[in-house]
PDB file of C-alpha atoms in Angstrom:
ATOM      1  CA  MET A   1      95.124  28.360  92.809  1.00 33.00           C
ATOM      2  CA  ALA A   2      94.386  32.546  92.822  1.00 36.00           C
ATOM      3  CA  PRO A   3      90.784  32.775  92.941  1.00 42.00           C
ATOM      4  CA  TRP A   4      89.368  34.025  89.229  1.00 54.00           C
ATOM      5  CA  LEU A   5      88.530  37.727  88.646  1.00 59.00           C
ATOM      6  CA  PHE A   6      85.694  38.666  86.327  1.00 72.00           C
ATOM      7  CA  ALA A   7      85.127  41.553  84.002  1.00 77.00           C
ATOM      8  CA  CYS A   8      82.359  43.333  81.899  1.00 83.00           C
ATOM      9  CA  PHE A   9      83.695  45.035  79.206  1.00 73.00           C
ATOM     10  CA  GLY A  10      82.129  47.421  76.503  1.00 70.00           C
ATOM     11  CA  ARG A  11      83.738  48.762  73.445  1.00 59.00           C
ATOM     12  CA  GLY A  12      86.941  49.397  72.734  1.00 55.00           C
ATOM     13  CA  ARG A  13      88.420  47.622  75.936  1.00 52.00           C
ATOM     14  CA  GLY A  14      91.298  45.627  74.821  1.00 55.00           C
ATOM     15  CA  ARG A  15      92.942  44.699  72.067  1.00 60.00           C
ATOM     16  CA  ALA A  16      92.692  40.976  70.146  1.00 68.00           C
ATOM     17  CA  THR A  17      95.675  38.399  71.517  1.00 72.00           C
ATOM     18  CA  ALA A  18      96.426  35.232  70.484  1.00 68.00           C
ATOM     19  CA  SER A  19      98.260  31.974  71.200  1.00 61.00           C
ATOM     20  CA  SER A  20     101.546  31.772  69.237  1.00 50.00           C
ATOM     21  CA  GLU A  21     101.311  30.433  65.488  1.00 51.00           C
ATOM     22  CA  SER A  22     104.205  29.364  63.000  1.00 51.00           C
ATOM     23  CA  PRO A  23     103.644  31.933  59.890  1.00 51.00           C
ATOM     24  CA  VAL A  24     102.525  31.747  56.583  1.00 54.00           C
ATOM     25  CA  GLY A  25     104.585  30.241  54.155  1.00 54.00           C
ATOM     26  CA  ASN A  26     106.480  31.906  51.184  1.00 52.00           C
ATOM     27  CA  ALA A  27     103.913  30.928  49.008  1.00 50.00           C
ATOM     28  CA  THR A  28     102.033  34.237  46.646  1.00 54.00           C
ATOM     29  CA  ALA A  29     100.083  36.462  47.607  1.00 48.00           C
ATOM     30  CA  ASP A  30      97.814  34.902  44.488  1.00 52.00           C
ATOM     31  CA  LEU A  31      97.707  31.573  45.802  1.00 46.00           C
ATOM     32  CA  ILE A  32      97.375  32.335  49.387  1.00 51.00           C
ATOM     33  CA  VAL A  33      93.905  34.105  48.474  1.00 53.00           C
ATOM     34  CA  GLU A  34      92.921  31.100  46.037  1.00 53.00           C
ATOM     35  CA  GLU A  35      93.687  28.625  49.089  1.00 58.00           C
ATOM     36  CA  GLN A  36      91.505  30.624  51.046  1.00 59.00           C
ATOM     37  CA  ARG A  37      88.620  30.490  48.694  1.00 64.00           C
ATOM     38  CA  ARG A  38      88.814  26.372  49.452  1.00 73.00           C
ATOM     39  CA  MET A  39      88.949  27.047  53.205  1.00 90.00           C
ATOM     40  CA  GLY A  40      85.624  26.698  55.646  1.00 95.00           C
ATOM     41  CA  PRO A  41      84.026  29.590  58.118  1.00 97.00           C
ATOM     42  CA  VAL A  42      85.951  30.859  61.443  1.00 98.00           C
ATOM     43  CA  LEU A  43      84.573  29.530  64.164  1.00 98.00           C
ATOM     44  CA  VAL A  44      83.566  32.156  66.367  1.00 98.00           C
ATOM     45  CA  GLU A  45      82.532  31.013  70.136  1.00 98.00           C
ATOM     46  CA  LEU A  46      80.811  34.523  71.926  1.00 98.00           C
ATOM     47  CA  PHE A  47      80.641  34.105  75.746  1.00 98.00           C
ATOM     48  CA  SER A  48      78.266  36.709  77.354  1.00 98.00           C
ATOM     49  CA  SER A  49      75.724  36.551  79.774  1.00 98.00           C
ATOM     50  CA  GLN A  50      72.130  38.512  80.361  1.00 98.00           C
ATOM     51  CA  GLY A  51      73.336  39.639  83.457  1.00 97.00           C
ATOM     52  CA  CYS A  52      76.324  41.963  81.886  1.00 97.00           C
ATOM     53  CA  GLY A  53      75.473  45.421  80.916  1.00 97.00           C
ATOM     54  CA  THR A  54      77.358  45.456  77.450  1.00 97.00           C
ATOM     55  CA  SER A  55      77.173  41.807  76.327  1.00 98.00           C
ATOM     56  CA  PRO A  56      73.394  42.659  73.741  1.00 98.00           C
ATOM     57  CA  GLU A  57      75.788  44.355  71.473  1.00 98.00           C
ATOM     58  CA  ALA A  58      78.170  41.656  71.345  1.00 98.00           C
ATOM     59  CA  GLU A  59      75.011  39.627  70.454  1.00 98.00           C
ATOM     60  CA  ALA A  60      74.307  42.062  67.804  1.00 97.00           C
ATOM     61  CA  VAL A  61      77.499  41.502  66.068  1.00 97.00           C
ATOM     62  CA  ALA A  62      77.701  37.978  66.549  1.00 97.00           C
ATOM     63  CA  THR A  63      74.399  37.874  65.149  1.00 97.00           C
ATOM     64  CA  GLN A  64      75.718  40.131  62.034  1.00 96.00           C
ATOM     65  CA  LEU A  65      79.035  37.710  61.652  1.00 96.00           C
ATOM     66  CA  GLY A  66      76.648  34.863  61.482  1.00 96.00           C
ATOM     67  CA  ARG A  67      74.314  35.542  58.359  1.00 94.00           C
ATOM     68  CA  GLY A  68      77.607  37.756  56.760  1.00 91.00           C
ATOM     69  CA  GLY A  69      75.953  41.409  57.548  1.00 80.00           C
ATOM     70  CA  LEU A  70      79.657  42.736  57.928  1.00 82.00           C
ATOM     71  CA  GLY A  71      80.655  41.978  54.728  1.00 77.00           C
ATOM     72  CA  GLY A  72      83.929  42.997  52.920  1.00 82.00           C
ATOM     73  CA  ASP A  73      86.828  41.009  52.936  1.00 88.00           C
ATOM     74  CA  LEU A  74      86.018  38.784  56.172  1.00 94.00           C
ATOM     75  CA  PRO A  75      85.929  34.896  55.474  1.00 96.00           C
ATOM     76  CA  PRO A  76      82.623  32.824  56.470  1.00 95.00           C
ATOM     77  CA  VAL A  77      81.825  32.918  59.871  1.00 97.00           C
ATOM     78  CA  ALA A  78      80.673  30.270  62.084  1.00 98.00           C
ATOM     79  CA  VAL A  79      79.101  31.373  65.347  1.00 98.00           C
ATOM     80  CA  LEU A  80      77.749  29.649  68.817  1.00 98.00           C
ATOM     81  CA  GLY A  81      76.915  31.524  71.390  1.00 98.00           C
ATOM     82  CA  PHE A  82      77.704  30.276  75.534  1.00 98.00           C
ATOM     83  CA  HIS A  83      75.595  31.801  78.087  1.00 98.00           C
ATOM     84  CA  VAL A  84      77.888  31.873  81.196  1.00 98.00           C
ATOM     85  CA  GLU A  85      76.613  32.160  84.866  1.00 97.00           C
ATOM     86  CA  TYR A  86      78.779  34.116  87.281  1.00 97.00           C
ATOM     87  CA  TRP A  87      76.787  37.290  86.385  1.00 97.00           C
ATOM     88  CA  ASP A  88      73.568  35.535  88.402  1.00 96.00           C
ATOM     89  CA  TYR A  89      74.588  37.133  91.172  1.00 95.00           C
ATOM     90  CA  ARG A  90      73.810  40.883  90.009  1.00 94.00           C
ATOM     91  CA  GLY A  91      69.951  40.251  90.294  1.00 94.00           C
ATOM     92  CA  TRP A  92      68.752  38.599  86.678  1.00 97.00           C
ATOM     93  CA  LYS A  93      69.429  34.835  85.866  1.00 97.00           C
ATOM     94  CA  ASP A  94      70.339  33.916  82.839  1.00 98.00           C
ATOM     95  CA  PRO A  95      68.162  31.627  82.048  1.00 98.00           C
ATOM     96  CA  PHE A  96      70.431  30.316  79.510  1.00 98.00           C
ATOM     97  CA  GLY A  97      73.852  30.196  81.133  1.00 98.00           C
ATOM     98  CA  SER A  98      75.760  27.530  82.504  1.00 98.00           C
ATOM     99  CA  SER A  99      78.244  26.256  84.748  1.00 98.00           C
ATOM    100  CA  VAL A 100      79.999  24.334  81.933  1.00 98.00           C
ATOM    101  CA  TRP A 101      80.454  27.028  79.669  1.00 98.00           C
ATOM    102  CA  THR A 102      82.233  28.610  82.023  1.00 98.00           C
ATOM    103  CA  VAL A 103      84.383  25.410  82.179  1.00 98.00           C
ATOM    104  CA  ARG A 104      85.356  26.262  78.995  1.00 98.00           C
ATOM    105  CA  GLN A 105      85.558  29.076  78.980  1.00 98.00           C
ATOM    106  CA  LYS A 106      88.404  29.006  81.960  1.00 98.00           C
ATOM    107  CA  ALA A 107      90.049  26.504  79.429  1.00 98.00           C
ATOM    108  CA  TYR A 108      90.423  29.363  76.931  1.00 98.00           C
ATOM    109  CA  VAL A 109      91.459  31.252  79.808  1.00 98.00           C
ATOM    110  CA  ASP A 110      95.091  29.194  80.169  1.00 97.00           C
ATOM    111  CA  ALA A 111      94.947  28.023  76.673  1.00 97.00           C
ATOM    112  CA  LEU A 112      95.131  31.775  75.904  1.00 97.00           C
ATOM    113  CA  HIS A 113      97.450  32.695  78.606  1.00 97.00           C
ATOM    114  CA  LEU A 114      95.245  35.547  79.961  1.00 97.00           C
ATOM    115  CA  ASP A 115      94.338  36.675  83.421  1.00 95.00           C
ATOM    116  CA  THR A 116      90.852  36.835  83.794  1.00 95.00           C
ATOM    117  CA  LEU A 117      87.121  35.688  82.615  1.00 97.00           C
ATOM    118  CA  TYR A 118      85.345  38.223  81.338  1.00 98.00           C
ATOM    119  CA  THR A 119      81.907  38.684  79.042  1.00 98.00           C
ATOM    120  CA  PRO A 120      81.575  39.664  76.588  1.00 98.00           C
ATOM    121  CA  GLN A 121      84.900  37.710  74.696  1.00 98.00           C
ATOM    122  CA  VAL A 122      84.558  35.934  72.134  1.00 98.00           C
ATOM    123  CA  VAL A 123      87.146  33.520  70.971  1.00 98.00           C
ATOM    124  CA  ILE A 124      88.026  33.356  66.991  1.00 98.00           C
ATOM    125  CA  ASN A 125      88.984  29.309  65.692  1.00 98.00           C
ATOM    126  CA  GLY A 126      90.180  29.054  69.420  1.00 98.00           C
ATOM    127  CA  ARG A 127      93.935  30.978  68.496  1.00 98.00           C
ATOM    128  CA  ALA A 128      92.330  34.542  68.905  1.00 98.00           C
ATOM    129  CA  GLN A 129      90.489  36.238  71.499  1.00 98.00           C
ATOM    130  CA  CYS A 130      89.469  39.840  71.756  1.00 97.00           C
ATOM    131  CA  VAL A 131      85.851  41.981  73.244  1.00 98.00           C
ATOM    132  CA  GLY A 132      82.989  41.157  72.270  1.00 97.00           C
ATOM    133  CA  THR A 133      81.908  44.951  70.355  1.00 97.00           C
ATOM    134  CA  ASP A 134      85.050  45.841  69.183  1.00 97.00           C
ATOM    135  CA  LEU A 135      85.059  45.251  65.675  1.00 95.00           C
ATOM    136  CA  ASP A 136      88.017  46.165  64.218  1.00 95.00           C
ATOM    137  CA  ALA A 137      89.958  43.705  66.798  1.00 97.00           C
ATOM    138  CA  ILE A 138      87.182  40.863  65.274  1.00 97.00           C
ATOM    139  CA  SER A 139      87.547  41.453  61.749  1.00 96.00           C
ATOM    140  CA  ALA A 140      91.721  41.660  62.176  1.00 96.00           C
ATOM    141  CA  ALA A 141      91.646  38.177  64.035  1.00 97.00           C
ATOM    142  CA  LEU A 142      88.872  36.936  61.732  1.00 97.00           C
ATOM    143  CA  ARG A 143      92.037  38.044  58.552  1.00 96.00           C
ATOM    144  CA  SER A 144      94.501  36.228  61.222  1.00 96.00           C
ATOM    145  CA  VAL A 145      93.636  33.194  61.550  1.00 97.00           C
ATOM    146  CA  PRO A 146      94.562  30.016  59.653  1.00 95.00           C
ATOM    147  CA  ARG A 147      91.603  28.590  57.738  1.00 96.00           C
ATOM    148  CA  PHE A 148      91.095  25.037  57.409  1.00 95.00           C
ATOM    149  CA  PRO A 149      88.345  22.660  54.709  1.00 95.00           C
ATOM    150  CA  SER A 150      84.578  21.687  55.759  1.00 95.00           C
ATOM    151  CA  PRO A 151      84.120  18.174  57.337  1.00 95.00           C
ATOM    152  CA  THR A 152      82.626  16.279  55.097  1.00 95.00           C
ATOM    153  CA  MET A 153      80.365  14.733  57.093  1.00 96.00           C
ATOM    154  CA  GLN A 154      76.933  13.083  56.043  1.00 97.00           C
ATOM    155  CA  ALA A 155      74.368  13.643  59.141  1.00 98.00           C
ATOM    156  CA  THR A 156      71.411  11.214  59.410  1.00 97.00           C
ATOM    157  CA  PHE A 157      68.192  11.957  61.709  1.00 97.00           C
ATOM    158  CA  GLN A 158      66.363  10.036  64.131  1.00 96.00           C
ATOM    159  CA  LYS A 159      63.913  10.571  66.994  1.00 95.00           C
ATOM    160  CA  PRO A 160      63.965   7.523  69.397  1.00 94.00           C
ATOM    161  CA  ALA A 161      61.819   9.825  71.952  1.00 95.00           C
ATOM    162  CA  PRO A 162      59.513  12.492  72.030  1.00 93.00           C
ATOM    163  CA  ASP A 163      62.468  14.452  73.753  1.00 96.00           C
ATOM    164  CA  THR A 164      65.338  12.787  72.446  1.00 97.00           C
ATOM    165  CA  LEU A 165      67.546  13.491  68.776  1.00 97.00           C
ATOM    166  CA  GLN A 166      69.602  10.652  67.821  1.00 97.00           C
ATOM    167  CA  VAL A 167      71.929  11.970  64.619  1.00 98.00           C
ATOM    168  CA  SER A 168      74.729   9.691  62.957  1.00 98.00           C
ATOM    169  CA  PHE A 169      77.137  11.071  61.087  1.00 98.00           C
ATOM    170  CA  THR A 170      80.208   9.441  58.586  1.00 97.00           C
ATOM    171  CA  GLY A 171      81.923  11.219  56.323  1.00 95.00           C
ATOM    172  CA  ALA A 172      85.817  12.708  56.425  1.00 92.00           C
ATOM    173  CA  SER A 173      87.369  15.793  58.627  1.00 87.00           C
ATOM    174  CA  GLY A 174      89.118  17.098  55.785  1.00 85.00           C
ATOM    175  CA  SER A 175      92.600  18.219  57.955  1.00 84.00           C
ATOM    176  CA  ASN A 176      95.345  17.124  59.316  1.00 84.00           C
ATOM    177  CA  VAL A 177      95.566  17.108  63.183  1.00 88.00           C
ATOM    178  CA  ALA A 178      98.387  15.357  65.130  1.00 85.00           C
ATOM    179  CA  GLY A 179      98.016  14.103  68.159  1.00 86.00           C
ATOM    180  CA  ARG A 180      94.640  13.731  69.903  1.00 89.00           C
ATOM    181  CA  ALA A 181      91.847  15.550  68.291  1.00 92.00           C
ATOM    182  CA  ASP A 182      88.145  15.502  69.666  1.00 94.00           C
ATOM    183  CA  VAL A 183      85.091  15.976  67.257  1.00 96.00           C
ATOM    184  CA  MET A 184      82.377  17.938  68.251  1.00 97.00           C
ATOM    185  CA  VAL A 185      78.772  18.634  68.249  1.00 98.00           C
ATOM    186  CA  ALA A 186      76.645  21.842  69.314  1.00 98.00           C
ATOM    187  CA  LEU A 187      72.995  21.881  69.014  1.00 98.00           C
ATOM    188  CA  PHE A 188      72.249  25.353  69.005  1.00 98.00           C
ATOM    189  CA  GLU A 189      68.917  27.667  68.563  1.00 98.00           C
ATOM    190  CA  SER A 190      68.287  31.086  67.368  1.00 98.00           C
ATOM    191  CA  GLY A 191      65.500  33.744  67.734  1.00 98.00           C
ATOM    192  CA  LEU A 192      64.884  33.711  71.673  1.00 98.00           C
ATOM    193  CA  VAL A 193      63.343  36.825  72.918  1.00 98.00           C
ATOM    194  CA  THR A 194      63.989  37.656  76.852  1.00 98.00           C
ATOM    195  CA  ASP A 195      62.592  40.176  78.624  1.00 98.00           C
ATOM    196  CA  CYS A 196      64.747  41.310  81.173  1.00 97.00           C
ATOM    197  CA  ASP A 197      63.226  42.542  84.848  1.00 96.00           C
ATOM    198  CA  LYS A 198      66.329  43.347  86.619  1.00 95.00           C
ATOM    199  CA  GLY A 199      69.998  43.109  86.677  1.00 95.00           C
ATOM    200  CA  GLU A 200      72.175  45.779  84.261  1.00 96.00           C
ATOM    201  CA  ASN A 201      70.234  45.078  81.316  1.00 97.00           C
ATOM    202  CA  LYS A 202      66.461  46.005  83.578  1.00 97.00           C
ATOM    203  CA  GLY A 203      63.864  46.668  81.107  1.00 97.00           C
ATOM    204  CA  ARG A 204      65.374  45.696  77.615  1.00 97.00           C
ATOM    205  CA  VAL A 205      64.341  42.791  75.609  1.00 98.00           C
ATOM    206  CA  LEU A 206      67.248  40.476  74.901  1.00 98.00           C
ATOM    207  CA  THR A 207      67.595  38.748  72.056  1.00 97.00           C
ATOM    208  CA  ASN A 208      70.013  35.670  71.065  1.00 98.00           C
ATOM    209  CA  ASN A 209      70.802  33.859  68.264  1.00 98.00           C
ATOM    210  CA  TYR A 210      73.008  31.274  68.058  1.00 98.00           C
ATOM    211  CA  VAL A 211      72.829  30.169  71.750  1.00 98.00           C
ATOM    212  CA  VAL A 212      74.130  26.597  72.601  1.00 98.00           C
ATOM    213  CA  ARG A 213      72.031  23.984  74.446  1.00 98.00           C
ATOM    214  CA  ARG A 214      73.593  21.135  74.069  1.00 98.00           C
ATOM    215  CA  LEU A 215      77.991  20.269  73.394  1.00 98.00           C
ATOM    216  CA  GLU A 216      78.578  16.737  73.275  1.00 98.00           C
ATOM    217  CA  LYS A 217      81.728  14.443  71.649  1.00 97.00           C
ATOM    218  CA  LEU A 218      81.128  12.478  68.664  1.00 97.00           C
ATOM    219  CA  VAL A 219      84.479  11.232  68.664  1.00 94.00           C
ATOM    220  CA  SER A 220      87.804  10.831  70.198  1.00 93.00           C
ATOM    221  CA  VAL A 221      90.437  10.275  67.580  1.00 89.00           C
ATOM    222  CA  LYS A 222      93.998  10.404  67.956  1.00 88.00           C
ATOM    223  CA  GLY A 223      95.415  12.052  64.723  1.00 82.00           C
ATOM    224  CA  ILE A 224      93.438  12.607  61.719  1.00 82.00           C
ATOM    225  CA  SER A 225      94.132  13.122  58.001  1.00 81.00           C
ATOM    226  CA  PRO A 226      91.973  14.937  55.787  1.00 79.00           C
ATOM    227  CA  LYS A 227      90.420  11.524  53.794  1.00 82.00           C
ATOM    228  CA  LYS A 228      90.313   9.297  57.176  1.00 83.00           C
ATOM    229  CA  ASN A 229      86.428   8.107  57.752  1.00 89.00           C
ATOM    230  CA  LEU A 230      85.046   8.346  60.547  1.00 93.00           C
ATOM    231  CA  SER A 231      81.764   7.226  61.916  1.00 95.00           C
ATOM    232  CA  ALA A 232      79.663   7.618  65.121  1.00 96.00           C
ATOM    233  CA  SER A 233      76.108   8.617  66.389  1.00 98.00           C
ATOM    234  CA  LEU A 234      74.964  10.800  70.004  1.00 97.00           C
ATOM    235  CA  GLN A 235      71.979  11.783  71.119  1.00 98.00           C
ATOM    236  CA  PHE A 236      70.933  14.818  72.166  1.00 98.00           C
ATOM    237  CA  THR A 237      68.523  15.441  75.097  1.00 97.00           C
ATOM    238  CA  LEU A 238      65.686  17.935  74.370  1.00 97.00           C
ATOM    239  CA  TRP A 239      64.120  20.953  76.222  1.00 97.00           C
ATOM    240  CA  ASP A 240      59.996  21.629  76.143  1.00 95.00           C
ATOM    241  CA  GLY A 241      59.564  23.843  73.062  1.00 94.00           C
ATOM    242  CA  PHE A 242      62.203  22.378  71.135  1.00 96.00           C
ATOM    243  CA  ASN A 243      61.302  23.503  67.552  1.00 95.00           C
ATOM    244  CA  ALA A 244      63.836  22.102  64.788  1.00 96.00           C
ATOM    245  CA  ALA A 245      63.260  25.165  62.460  1.00 95.00           C
ATOM    246  CA  THR A 246      64.666  27.059  64.951  1.00 97.00           C
ATOM    247  CA  CYS A 247      67.546  25.191  65.643  1.00 97.00           C
ATOM    248  CA  GLY A 248      71.173  24.320  63.871  1.00 98.00           C
ATOM    249  CA  LEU A 249      73.768  22.235  65.068  1.00 98.00           C
ATOM    250  CA  LEU A 250      77.138  22.817  64.506  1.00 98.00           C
ATOM    251  CA  LEU A 251      80.369  19.961  63.957  1.00 98.00           C
ATOM    252  CA  PHE A 252      83.611  21.080  64.236  1.00 97.00           C
ATOM    253  CA  VAL A 253      87.226  19.665  65.337  1.00 95.00           C
ATOM    254  CA  GLN A 254      89.516  21.122  68.655  1.00 95.00           C
ATOM    255  CA  ASN A 255      92.896  19.691  69.206  1.00 95.00           C
ATOM    256  CA  SER A 256      93.735  19.349  73.240  1.00 93.00           C
ATOM    257  CA  SER A 257      95.343  22.448  72.519  1.00 95.00           C
ATOM    258  CA  LEU A 258      91.313  23.884  71.719  1.00 97.00           C
ATOM    259  CA  HIS A 259      92.354  24.330  68.061  1.00 97.00           C
ATOM    260  CA  THR A 260      89.788  24.781  65.686  1.00 96.00           C
ATOM    261  CA  PHE A 261      90.523  22.260  62.208  1.00 94.00           C
ATOM    262  CA  GLY A 262      87.460  22.330  61.070  1.00 93.00           C
ATOM    263  CA  VAL A 263      83.578  23.499  61.334  1.00 97.00           C
ATOM    264  CA  GLN A 264      80.294  22.063  59.113  1.00 97.00           C
ATOM    265  CA  GLN A 265      76.733  23.421  59.483  1.00 97.00           C
ATOM    266  CA  PHE A 266      73.715  21.124  59.400  1.00 97.00           C
ATOM    267  CA  GLN A 267      70.422  22.197  59.448  1.00 96.00           C
ATOM    268  CA  ILE A 268      67.769  19.717  61.367  1.00 96.00           C
ATOM    269  CA  PRO A 269      65.401  18.416  58.971  1.00 95.00           C
ATOM    270  CA  GLN A 270      61.525  20.083  60.125  1.00 88.00           C
ATOM    271  CA  ASP A 271      59.874  17.206  59.783  1.00 87.00           C
ATOM    272  CA  ILE A 272      61.687  14.885  61.754  1.00 77.00           C
ATOM    273  CA  LEU A 273      59.374  15.893  64.382  1.00 63.00           C
TER     274      LEU A 273
END
């Protein structure tokens, strides 16, 4: 296998690329608009690193997207931030970086037929990708990727131990997925502030939102229909300083090609503590 190449890109480097997708049928524009109104949010996954000099700008873009700050005709967006660790050798070890997230990014490199890993990268609904600072490319991809209804899951929260969060889900996926589908749940944290004293961002105060701290598979199913009821539970091991008020859950459905078919967000009850 050829060695992996890495790059840290700035604004305007590259254009949006996408996996092959069937075009929309011959529906009228009005029907398409009405259908889109009923759809759930688009999943934006940001792969970044505190050791990459251009990632802070992409983090700001992702935060704007997550808060609906870009407006216009863009669809609603759900953001997850995956911090990779392959820039740690430059002198600053990203406290949120993980080789697990690098493996996830590599899977997208393969699925989207790319040549290299790079930061900052955004992957949109598992079907398109572009540089995380390129607003034009991000906006174009958000408008072009297919959207799907959100799952209609109900979540019940328990804390069986001080360092464990247990969540039980029951409900329907809301979409048709042929073949194997994985229902994934991410536990993310926002409002993280880091004083960076080494590396490319030396001297900067870095703010990170929607940072994935845990990602677990809730259930794997062979074939999903919109009304098929699913029921399963999982547990997250919590970290020191966990605060339910700054964290949230994101449930999403992906097939074996890593295409996303539905996204649902959950707030964590603050009284769970």
